[in-house]
PDB file of C-alpha atoms in Angstrom:
ATOM      1  CA  MET A   1     -67.923  73.791 137.790  1.00  0.00           C
ATOM      2  CA  SER A   2     -66.916  72.620 141.258  1.00  0.00           C
ATOM      3  CA  GLY A   3     -63.223  72.279 141.960  1.00  0.00           C
ATOM      4  CA  GLY A   4     -63.618  68.965 143.801  1.00  0.00           C
ATOM      5  CA  SER A   5     -62.563  68.178 147.323  1.00  0.00           C
ATOM      6  CA  SER A   6     -59.207  69.274 148.746  1.00  0.00           C
ATOM      7  CA  SER A   7     -58.242  65.624 149.298  1.00  0.00           C
ATOM      8  CA  LEU A   8     -58.068  65.201 145.493  1.00  0.00           C
ATOM      9  CA  GLY A   9     -55.662  68.107 145.020  1.00  0.00           C
ATOM     10  CA  ASN A  10     -55.811  69.962 141.735  1.00  0.00           C
ATOM     11  CA  VAL A  11     -58.448  67.770 140.128  1.00  0.00           C
ATOM     12  CA  SER A  12     -58.789  69.879 137.005  1.00  0.00           C
ATOM     13  CA  ARG A  13     -55.531  68.277 135.833  1.00  0.00           C
ATOM     14  CA  ILE A  14     -56.939  64.759 136.017  1.00  0.00           C
ATOM     15  CA  SER A  15     -58.317  63.474 132.728  1.00  0.00           C
ATOM     16  CA  ALA A  16     -60.676  60.539 132.469  1.00  0.00           C
ATOM     17  CA  LEU A  17     -62.203  58.415 129.722  1.00  0.00           C
ATOM     18  CA  ILE A  18     -65.664  56.861 129.935  1.00  0.00           C
ATOM     19  CA  VAL A  19     -66.073  53.871 127.628  1.00  0.00           C
ATOM     20  CA  ASP A  20     -69.645  52.560 127.438  1.00  0.00           C
ATOM     21  CA  ASP A  21     -72.169  51.819 124.691  1.00  0.00           C
ATOM     22  CA  ASP A  22     -75.084  52.687 127.007  1.00  0.00           C
ATOM     23  CA  PRO A  23     -75.902  56.401 126.643  1.00  0.00           C
ATOM     24  CA  VAL A  24     -77.662  56.423 130.032  1.00  0.00           C
ATOM     25  CA  ILE A  25     -74.515  55.175 131.780  1.00  0.00           C
ATOM     26  CA  ARG A  26     -72.357  57.640 129.813  1.00  0.00           C
ATOM     27  CA  LYS A  27     -74.606  60.510 130.915  1.00  0.00           C
ATOM     28  CA  LEU A  28     -74.654  59.309 134.526  1.00  0.00           C
ATOM     29  CA  HIS A  29     -70.904  58.780 134.834  1.00  0.00           C
ATOM     30  CA  SER A  30     -70.246  62.061 132.969  1.00  0.00           C
ATOM     31  CA  ALA A  31     -72.353  63.945 135.509  1.00  0.00           C
ATOM     32  CA  MET A  32     -70.499  62.270 138.380  1.00  0.00           C
ATOM     33  CA  LEU A  33     -67.094  63.257 136.983  1.00  0.00           C
ATOM     34  CA  LYS A  34     -68.353  66.765 136.219  1.00  0.00           C
ATOM     35  CA  SER A  35     -69.550  67.123 139.821  1.00  0.00           C
ATOM     36  CA  LEU A  36     -65.998  66.308 140.948  1.00  0.00           C
ATOM     37  CA  GLY A  37     -64.478  68.814 138.504  1.00  0.00           C
ATOM     38  CA  ILE A  38     -62.788  66.127 136.387  1.00  0.00           C
ATOM     39  CA  GLN A  39     -62.138  66.607 132.652  1.00  0.00           C
ATOM     40  CA  PHE A  40     -63.303  63.626 130.633  1.00  0.00           C
ATOM     41  CA  GLN A  41     -63.798  62.200 127.174  1.00  0.00           C
ATOM     42  CA  LEU A  42     -66.319  59.665 125.944  1.00  0.00           C
ATOM     43  CA  ALA A  43     -66.013  56.542 123.798  1.00  0.00           C
ATOM     44  CA  VAL A  44     -68.918  54.321 122.765  1.00  0.00           C
ATOM     45  CA  ASN A  45     -66.902  51.120 122.367  1.00  0.00           C
ATOM     46  CA  GLY A  46     -63.455  49.638 122.995  1.00  0.00           C
ATOM     47  CA  LYS A  47     -62.170  50.487 119.525  1.00  0.00           C
ATOM     48  CA  GLU A  48     -62.889  54.205 120.013  1.00  0.00           C
ATOM     49  CA  ALA A  49     -60.999  54.047 123.297  1.00  0.00           C
ATOM     50  CA  VAL A  50     -57.976  52.394 121.677  1.00  0.00           C
ATOM     51  CA  ASP A  51     -58.084  54.903 118.783  1.00  0.00           C
ATOM     52  CA  LEU A  52     -58.060  57.785 121.274  1.00  0.00           C
ATOM     53  CA  TYR A  53     -54.869  56.461 122.836  1.00  0.00           C
ATOM     54  CA  ARG A  54     -53.304  55.851 119.393  1.00  0.00           C
ATOM     55  CA  SER A  55     -54.008  59.487 118.512  1.00  0.00           C
ATOM     56  CA  GLY A  56     -51.996  60.567 121.559  1.00  0.00           C
ATOM     57  CA  ALA A  57     -54.640  61.249 124.211  1.00  0.00           C
ATOM     58  CA  ASN A  58     -53.225  61.678 127.711  1.00  0.00           C
ATOM     59  CA  ILE A  59     -55.641  59.954 130.067  1.00  0.00           C
ATOM     60  CA  HIS A  60     -55.127  59.169 133.741  1.00  0.00           C
ATOM     61  CA  ILE A  61     -58.116  56.911 134.369  1.00  0.00           C
ATOM     62  CA  VAL A  62     -60.433  54.849 132.178  1.00  0.00           C
ATOM     63  CA  PHE A  63     -63.889  53.625 133.161  1.00  0.00           C
ATOM     64  CA  MET A  64     -64.319  50.613 130.889  1.00  0.00           C
ATOM     65  CA  ASP A  65     -67.626  48.835 130.326  1.00  0.00           C
ATOM     66  CA  MET A  66     -67.322  45.103 129.710  1.00  0.00           C
ATOM     67  CA  GLU A  67     -69.875  44.393 126.995  1.00  0.00           C
ATOM     68  CA  MET A  68     -69.796  46.662 123.985  1.00  0.00           C
ATOM     69  CA  PRO A  69     -70.167  46.134 120.236  1.00  0.00           C
ATOM     70  CA  VAL A  70     -67.206  46.353 117.801  1.00  0.00           C
ATOM     71  CA  MET A  71     -64.621  45.827 120.577  1.00  0.00           C
ATOM     72  CA  ASN A  72     -65.607  44.849 124.111  1.00  0.00           C
ATOM     73  CA  GLY A  73     -63.976  45.979 127.349  1.00  0.00           C
ATOM     74  CA  MET A  74     -61.817  42.888 127.764  1.00  0.00           C
ATOM     75  CA  GLU A  75     -60.379  43.139 124.257  1.00  0.00           C
ATOM     76  CA  ALA A  76     -59.832  46.885 124.615  1.00  0.00           C
ATOM     77  CA  THR A  77     -58.091  46.469 127.981  1.00  0.00           C
ATOM     78  CA  LYS A  78     -55.779  43.769 126.579  1.00  0.00           C
ATOM     79  CA  GLU A  79     -55.015  45.967 123.564  1.00  0.00           C
ATOM     80  CA  LEU A  80     -54.251  49.032 125.703  1.00  0.00           C
ATOM     81  CA  ARG A  81     -51.928  47.077 128.003  1.00  0.00           C
ATOM     82  CA  ALA A  82     -50.184  45.535 124.979  1.00  0.00           C
ATOM     83  CA  MET A  83     -49.633  49.108 123.705  1.00  0.00           C
ATOM     84  CA  GLY A  84     -47.909  49.908 127.009  1.00  0.00           C
ATOM     85  CA  VAL A  85     -50.742  52.042 128.401  1.00  0.00           C
ATOM     86  CA  SER A  86     -50.265  52.478 132.153  1.00  0.00           C
ATOM     87  CA  SER A  87     -53.439  54.481 132.889  1.00  0.00           C
ATOM     88  CA  ILE A  88     -55.659  53.224 135.686  1.00  0.00           C
ATOM     89  CA  ILE A  89     -58.322  51.077 134.005  1.00  0.00           C
ATOM     90  CA  VAL A  90     -61.450  50.470 136.054  1.00  0.00           C
ATOM     91  CA  GLY A  91     -63.777  47.788 134.768  1.00  0.00           C
ATOM     92  CA  VAL A  92     -67.447  48.643 135.135  1.00  0.00           C
ATOM     93  CA  SER A  93     -69.759  45.724 134.613  1.00  0.00           C
ATOM     94  CA  SER A  94     -73.226  44.465 135.308  1.00  0.00           C
ATOM     95  CA  ARG A  95     -72.023  40.864 134.949  1.00  0.00           C
ATOM     96  CA  CYS A  96     -72.364  39.246 138.347  1.00  0.00           C
ATOM     97  CA  SER A  97     -70.511  35.947 138.244  1.00  0.00           C
ATOM     98  CA  ASP A  98     -67.081  35.791 139.911  1.00  0.00           C
ATOM     99  CA  GLU A  99     -65.742  33.969 136.854  1.00  0.00           C
ATOM    100  CA  GLU A 100     -66.726  36.743 134.448  1.00  0.00           C
ATOM    101  CA  ARG A 101     -65.358  39.364 136.816  1.00  0.00           C
ATOM    102  CA  GLU A 102     -62.051  37.513 137.232  1.00  0.00           C
ATOM    103  CA  GLU A 103     -61.724  37.127 133.480  1.00  0.00           C
ATOM    104  CA  PHE A 104     -62.195  40.865 133.022  1.00  0.00           C
ATOM    105  CA  ILE A 105     -59.662  41.663 135.761  1.00  0.00           C
ATOM    106  CA  SER A 106     -57.085  39.313 134.244  1.00  0.00           C
ATOM    107  CA  ALA A 107     -57.329  41.288 130.973  1.00  0.00           C
ATOM    108  CA  GLY A 108     -55.383  44.043 132.758  1.00  0.00           C
ATOM    109  CA  LEU A 109     -57.775  45.998 134.962  1.00  0.00           C
ATOM    110  CA  ASP A 110     -56.679  47.788 138.101  1.00  0.00           C
ATOM    111  CA  HIS A 111     -60.154  47.526 139.636  1.00  0.00           C
ATOM    112  CA  CYS A 112     -63.583  46.183 138.757  1.00  0.00           C
ATOM    113  CA  TYR A 113     -66.889  47.487 140.072  1.00  0.00           C
ATOM    114  CA  ALA A 114     -70.570  46.921 139.424  1.00  0.00           C
ATOM    115  CA  LYS A 115     -72.338  49.574 137.386  1.00  0.00           C
ATOM    116  CA  PRO A 116     -73.449  52.183 137.887  1.00  0.00           C
ATOM    117  CA  LEU A 117     -70.615  53.747 139.859  1.00  0.00           C
ATOM    118  CA  THR A 118     -71.184  56.223 142.662  1.00  0.00           C
ATOM    119  CA  VAL A 119     -69.527  59.589 143.261  1.00  0.00           C
ATOM    120  CA  ALA A 120     -67.941  58.203 146.440  1.00  0.00           C
ATOM    121  CA  LYS A 121     -66.419  55.271 144.584  1.00  0.00           C
ATOM    122  CA  ILE A 122     -65.042  57.484 141.816  1.00  0.00           C
ATOM    123  CA  LYS A 123     -63.581  59.847 144.393  1.00  0.00           C
ATOM    124  CA  SER A 124     -61.754  57.000 146.149  1.00  0.00           C
ATOM    125  CA  LEU A 125     -60.342  55.844 142.802  1.00  0.00           C
ATOM    126  CA  LEU A 126     -59.086  59.320 141.951  1.00  0.00           C
ATOM    127  CA  GLU A 127     -57.219  59.847 145.199  1.00  0.00           C
ATOM    128  CA  GLY A 128     -53.545  59.251 144.740  1.00  0.00           C
ATOM    129  CA  ILE A 129     -53.519  59.663 140.950  1.00  0.00           C
ATOM    130  CA  LYS A 130     -50.109  61.095 139.999  1.00  0.00           C
ATOM    131  CA  TYR A 131     -50.379  63.813 137.347  1.00  0.00           C
TER     132      TYR A 131
ATOM    133  CA  MET B   1     -96.504  81.242 148.145  1.00  0.00           C
ATOM    134  CA  GLU B   2     -99.022  78.934 149.700  1.00  0.00           C
ATOM    135  CA  GLY B   3    -100.075  77.446 146.346  1.00  0.00           C
ATOM    136  CA  ASN B   4     -96.481  76.595 145.597  1.00  0.00           C
ATOM    137  CA  GLN B   5     -95.989  75.040 149.007  1.00  0.00           C
ATOM    138  CA  GLN B   6     -98.994  72.838 148.378  1.00  0.00           C
ATOM    139  CA  LEU B   7     -97.543  71.775 145.021  1.00  0.00           C
ATOM    140  CA  ARG B   8     -94.257  70.954 146.683  1.00  0.00           C
ATOM    141  CA  ARG B   9     -96.030  68.874 149.314  1.00  0.00           C
ATOM    142  CA  GLN B  10     -97.883  67.032 146.547  1.00  0.00           C
ATOM    143  CA  LEU B  11     -94.604  66.505 144.727  1.00  0.00           C
ATOM    144  CA  ALA B  12     -92.883  65.144 147.839  1.00  0.00           C
ATOM    145  CA  ALA B  13     -95.822  62.789 148.466  1.00  0.00           C
ATOM    146  CA  MET B  14     -95.779  61.601 144.860  1.00  0.00           C
ATOM    147  CA  ARG B  15     -92.062  60.980 145.066  1.00  0.00           C
ATOM    148  CA  GLN B  16     -92.379  59.047 148.327  1.00  0.00           C
ATOM    149  CA  SER B  17     -95.142  56.851 146.946  1.00  0.00           C
ATOM    150  CA  LEU B  18     -92.938  55.871 143.992  1.00  0.00           C
ATOM    151  CA  PHE B  19     -90.457  54.479 146.515  1.00  0.00           C
ATOM    152  CA  ASP B  20     -93.072  53.046 148.889  1.00  0.00           C
ATOM    153  CA  GLN B  21     -94.865  51.203 146.071  1.00  0.00           C
ATOM    154  CA  GLY B  22     -91.579  49.736 144.851  1.00  0.00           C
ATOM    155  CA  TYR B  23     -91.386  51.510 141.512  1.00  0.00           C
ATOM    156  CA  LEU B  24     -88.046  53.154 142.339  1.00  0.00           C
ATOM    157  CA  ASP B  25     -85.041  52.189 144.419  1.00  0.00           C
ATOM    158  CA  GLU B  26     -82.109  54.094 145.947  1.00  0.00           C
ATOM    159  CA  GLN B  27     -80.372  54.451 142.559  1.00  0.00           C
ATOM    160  CA  PHE B  28     -82.957  57.145 141.730  1.00  0.00           C
ATOM    161  CA  ILE B  29     -81.621  59.115 144.687  1.00  0.00           C
ATOM    162  CA  GLN B  30     -78.142  58.975 143.087  1.00  0.00           C
ATOM    163  CA  LEU B  31     -79.661  60.743 140.065  1.00  0.00           C
ATOM    164  CA  GLU B  32     -81.282  63.361 142.305  1.00  0.00           C
ATOM    165  CA  GLU B  33     -77.945  63.987 144.045  1.00  0.00           C
ATOM    166  CA  LEU B  34     -76.462  64.969 140.677  1.00  0.00           C
ATOM    167  CA  GLN B  35     -79.186  67.550 139.994  1.00  0.00           C
ATOM    168  CA  ASP B  36     -78.243  71.105 140.892  1.00  0.00           C
ATOM    169  CA  ASP B  37     -78.492  74.684 139.609  1.00  0.00           C
ATOM    170  CA  ALA B  38     -76.144  73.878 136.731  1.00  0.00           C
ATOM    171  CA  ASN B  39     -78.203  70.792 135.803  1.00  0.00           C
ATOM    172  CA  PRO B  40     -81.729  71.609 137.013  1.00  0.00           C
ATOM    173  CA  SER B  41     -83.445  68.951 134.848  1.00  0.00           C
ATOM    174  CA  PHE B  42     -80.830  66.234 135.126  1.00  0.00           C
ATOM    175  CA  VAL B  43     -83.130  63.526 136.484  1.00  0.00           C
ATOM    176  CA  GLU B  44     -85.771  64.126 133.813  1.00  0.00           C
ATOM    177  CA  GLU B  45     -83.079  64.159 131.109  1.00  0.00           C
ATOM    178  CA  VAL B  46     -81.667  60.817 132.223  1.00  0.00           C
ATOM    179  CA  VAL B  47     -85.117  59.220 132.447  1.00  0.00           C
ATOM    180  CA  THR B  48     -86.063  60.598 129.011  1.00  0.00           C
ATOM    181  CA  LEU B  49     -82.834  59.225 127.580  1.00  0.00           C
ATOM    182  CA  TYR B  50     -83.519  55.849 129.194  1.00  0.00           C
ATOM    183  CA  TYR B  51     -86.977  55.548 127.657  1.00  0.00           C
ATOM    184  CA  ARG B  52     -85.735  56.692 124.265  1.00  0.00           C
ATOM    185  CA  ASP B  53     -82.773  54.300 124.214  1.00  0.00           C
ATOM    186  CA  SER B  54     -84.482  51.287 125.777  1.00  0.00           C
ATOM    187  CA  ALA B  55     -87.374  51.408 123.275  1.00  0.00           C
ATOM    188  CA  ARG B  56     -85.116  49.808 120.654  1.00  0.00           C
ATOM    189  CA  LEU B  57     -84.233  46.978 123.062  1.00  0.00           C
ATOM    190  CA  ILE B  58     -87.926  46.377 123.755  1.00  0.00           C
ATOM    191  CA  THR B  59     -88.543  46.169 119.993  1.00  0.00           C
ATOM    192  CA  SER B  60     -85.580  43.800 119.504  1.00  0.00           C
ATOM    193  CA  ILE B  61     -86.846  41.500 122.251  1.00  0.00           C
ATOM    194  CA  ASP B  62     -90.403  41.593 120.893  1.00  0.00           C
ATOM    195  CA  GLN B  63     -89.098  40.598 117.456  1.00  0.00           C
ATOM    196  CA  ALA B  64     -86.843  37.903 118.859  1.00  0.00           C
ATOM    197  CA  LEU B  65     -89.765  36.413 120.828  1.00  0.00           C
ATOM    198  CA  GLU B  66     -91.718  35.960 117.576  1.00  0.00           C
ATOM    199  CA  LYS B  67     -89.065  33.716 116.073  1.00  0.00           C
ATOM    200  CA  SER B  68     -89.171  29.952 116.298  1.00  0.00           C
ATOM    201  CA  PRO B  69     -87.164  28.350 117.745  1.00  0.00           C
ATOM    202  CA  LEU B  70     -86.275  31.024 120.285  1.00  0.00           C
ATOM    203  CA  ASP B  71     -82.639  32.132 120.459  1.00  0.00           C
ATOM    204  CA  PHE B  72     -82.309  32.303 124.262  1.00  0.00           C
ATOM    205  CA  ASN B  73     -78.721  33.571 124.094  1.00  0.00           C
ATOM    206  CA  LYS B  74     -79.776  36.513 121.958  1.00  0.00           C
ATOM    207  CA  LEU B  75     -82.781  37.205 124.176  1.00  0.00           C
ATOM    208  CA  ASP B  76     -80.617  37.078 127.287  1.00  0.00           C
ATOM    209  CA  GLY B  77     -78.089  39.415 125.678  1.00  0.00           C
ATOM    210  CA  HIS B  78     -80.747  42.026 124.883  1.00  0.00           C
ATOM    211  CA  MET B  79     -82.242  41.741 128.346  1.00  0.00           C
ATOM    212  CA  HIS B  80     -78.833  42.043 129.995  1.00  0.00           C
ATOM    213  CA  GLN B  81     -78.425  45.408 128.301  1.00  0.00           C
ATOM    214  CA  PHE B  82     -81.967  46.459 129.145  1.00  0.00           C
ATOM    215  CA  LYS B  83     -81.572  45.454 132.773  1.00  0.00           C
ATOM    216  CA  GLY B  84     -78.349  47.452 133.073  1.00  0.00           C
ATOM    217  CA  SER B  85     -80.037  50.610 131.826  1.00  0.00           C
ATOM    218  CA  SER B  86     -83.102  50.071 133.982  1.00  0.00           C
ATOM    219  CA  SER B  87     -80.922  49.594 137.069  1.00  0.00           C
ATOM    220  CA  SER B  88     -79.110  52.835 136.382  1.00  0.00           C
ATOM    221  CA  ILE B  89     -82.299  54.893 136.784  1.00  0.00           C
ATOM    222  CA  GLY B  90     -83.548  52.909 139.768  1.00  0.00           C
ATOM    223  CA  ALA B  91     -86.459  51.237 137.951  1.00  0.00           C
ATOM    224  CA  LYS B  92     -86.996  48.592 140.632  1.00  0.00           C
ATOM    225  CA  LYS B  93     -90.011  46.636 139.318  1.00  0.00           C
ATOM    226  CA  VAL B  94     -88.727  46.731 135.728  1.00  0.00           C
ATOM    227  CA  LYS B  95     -85.374  45.419 136.955  1.00  0.00           C
ATOM    228  CA  ALA B  96     -87.101  42.594 138.878  1.00  0.00           C
ATOM    229  CA  GLU B  97     -89.023  41.498 135.772  1.00  0.00           C
ATOM    230  CA  SER B  98     -85.781  41.656 133.760  1.00  0.00           C
ATOM    231  CA  THR B  99     -84.120  39.319 136.261  1.00  0.00           C
ATOM    232  CA  GLN B 100     -87.069  36.913 136.043  1.00  0.00           C
ATOM    233  CA  PHE B 101     -86.942  37.011 132.252  1.00  0.00           C
ATOM    234  CA  ARG B 102     -83.247  36.119 132.290  1.00  0.00           C
ATOM    235  CA  GLU B 103     -83.959  33.197 134.630  1.00  0.00           C
ATOM    236  CA  TYR B 104     -86.494  31.840 132.148  1.00  0.00           C
ATOM    237  CA  CYS B 105     -84.032  32.344 129.272  1.00  0.00           C
ATOM    238  CA  LYS B 106     -81.332  30.425 131.140  1.00  0.00           C
ATOM    239  CA  ALA B 107     -83.854  27.625 131.733  1.00  0.00           C
ATOM    240  CA  GLY B 108     -84.883  27.668 128.059  1.00  0.00           C
ATOM    241  CA  ASN B 109     -88.479  28.387 129.060  1.00  0.00           C
ATOM    242  CA  GLY B 110     -90.136  30.186 126.142  1.00  0.00           C
ATOM    243  CA  GLU B 111     -93.594  30.453 127.673  1.00  0.00           C
ATOM    244  CA  GLY B 112     -92.199  31.888 130.897  1.00  0.00           C
ATOM    245  CA  SER B 113     -90.064  34.353 128.956  1.00  0.00           C
ATOM    246  CA  ARG B 114     -93.024  35.581 126.906  1.00  0.00           C
ATOM    247  CA  ARG B 115     -95.292  35.894 129.932  1.00  0.00           C
ATOM    248  CA  THR B 116     -92.653  37.761 131.939  1.00  0.00           C
ATOM    249  CA  PHE B 117     -91.923  40.091 129.056  1.00  0.00           C
ATOM    250  CA  GLN B 118     -95.588  41.093 128.850  1.00  0.00           C
ATOM    251  CA  GLN B 119     -95.511  41.907 132.552  1.00  0.00           C
ATOM    252  CA  LEU B 120     -92.232  43.789 132.115  1.00  0.00           C
ATOM    253  CA  LYS B 121     -93.724  45.958 129.393  1.00  0.00           C
ATOM    254  CA  LYS B 122     -96.655  46.796 131.673  1.00  0.00           C
ATOM    255  CA  GLU B 123     -94.315  47.841 134.495  1.00  0.00           C
ATOM    256  CA  TYR B 124     -92.156  49.805 132.044  1.00  0.00           C
ATOM    257  CA  ALA B 125     -95.194  51.700 130.717  1.00  0.00           C
ATOM    258  CA  THR B 126     -96.644  52.291 134.190  1.00  0.00           C
ATOM    259  CA  LEU B 127     -93.364  53.727 135.459  1.00  0.00           C
ATOM    260  CA  LYS B 128     -93.141  55.972 132.402  1.00  0.00           C
ATOM    261  CA  LYS B 129     -96.616  57.425 133.074  1.00  0.00           C
ATOM    262  CA  LYS B 130     -95.878  57.941 136.765  1.00  0.00           C
ATOM    263  CA  LEU B 131     -92.550  59.639 136.110  1.00  0.00           C
ATOM    264  CA  GLU B 132     -94.065  61.860 133.403  1.00  0.00           C
ATOM    265  CA  ALA B 133     -96.701  63.000 135.900  1.00  0.00           C
ATOM    266  CA  TYR B 134     -94.001  63.521 138.529  1.00  0.00           C
ATOM    267  CA  PHE B 135     -91.826  65.647 136.246  1.00  0.00           C
ATOM    268  CA  GLN B 136     -94.825  67.674 135.079  1.00  0.00           C
ATOM    269  CA  LEU B 137     -95.701  68.470 138.693  1.00  0.00           C
ATOM    270  CA  ALA B 138     -92.037  69.243 139.417  1.00  0.00           C
ATOM    271  CA  ARG B 139     -92.019  71.812 136.606  1.00  0.00           C
ATOM    272  CA  GLN B 140     -95.166  73.445 138.041  1.00  0.00           C
ATOM    273  CA  ALA B 141     -93.723  73.493 141.535  1.00  0.00           C
ATOM    274  CA  GLY B 142     -90.464  75.100 140.381  1.00  0.00           C
ATOM    275  CA  PRO B 143     -86.950  74.426 141.706  1.00  0.00           C
ATOM    276  CA  MET B 144     -86.888  72.653 145.012  1.00  0.00           C
ATOM    277  CA  GLU B 145     -84.366  71.008 147.290  1.00  0.00           C
ATOM    278  CA  THR B 146     -83.306  67.543 146.211  1.00  0.00           C
ATOM    279  CA  ALA B 147     -82.802  64.611 148.557  1.00  0.00           C
ATOM    280  CA  SER B 148     -79.253  65.870 149.169  1.00  0.00           C
ATOM    281  CA  GLY B 149     -80.573  69.235 150.235  1.00  0.00           C
ATOM    282  CA  ARG B 150     -79.162  71.060 147.230  1.00  0.00           C
ATOM    283  CA  LYS B 151     -81.434  73.059 144.917  1.00  0.00           C
TER     284      LYS B 151
END
């Protein structure tokens, strides 16, 4: 497993969470994080993500899909922020309208990007994470 | 070996034609960049997963298109998901038909939706055949450098 670039520091201590109901996106984003040497967990909907936090998971950055069954990304983000979660939450959406994007951001995101992400984008998000 | 070199040239030509003919876009290159010695079949795995997972969406849309009256919100919802997956593997023509389908759904145009979906299924099947042939040739040719230059 690669150790990541020196600009990211000791990346093996960064932990991430990928939340997406699309297995293709989960596989793609997993491979991107793996290529950067980042530890990660997977959740298939917002409820699984919230449950992970409730069970005490220590996560630095969350990649949150918007539309998912059971609990969507907006609901999950609101729930996590209400729980006092201060992890970086990055919205990942294929919704294009500014209105939908703004609504997702106002739920408590730190950033919002179109899916799928790229390695370069993930790298820029990881720089400066305090762990 | 000369035979292998010829296979690799054939493979490179096949790959280029998929881009030139508009079947794939630059997102496919993102998949190739993630393929390396530790994940030598990554691209094929992702594409296989895509076709396996998207088959249920195709079935759902087919079933929804048989209902009367059409539930355009439901149809659009299924297609939104399908389009997202298709984009993630760089399926350019499939993605274009998905966009067209969603336009017809938004306009409440049932005939347009049905017609576009038939075309989408053709593109989806054509891409599947082409990629299967590509991956089969790739296996014969053996490991080669990806677009990023890594094996």
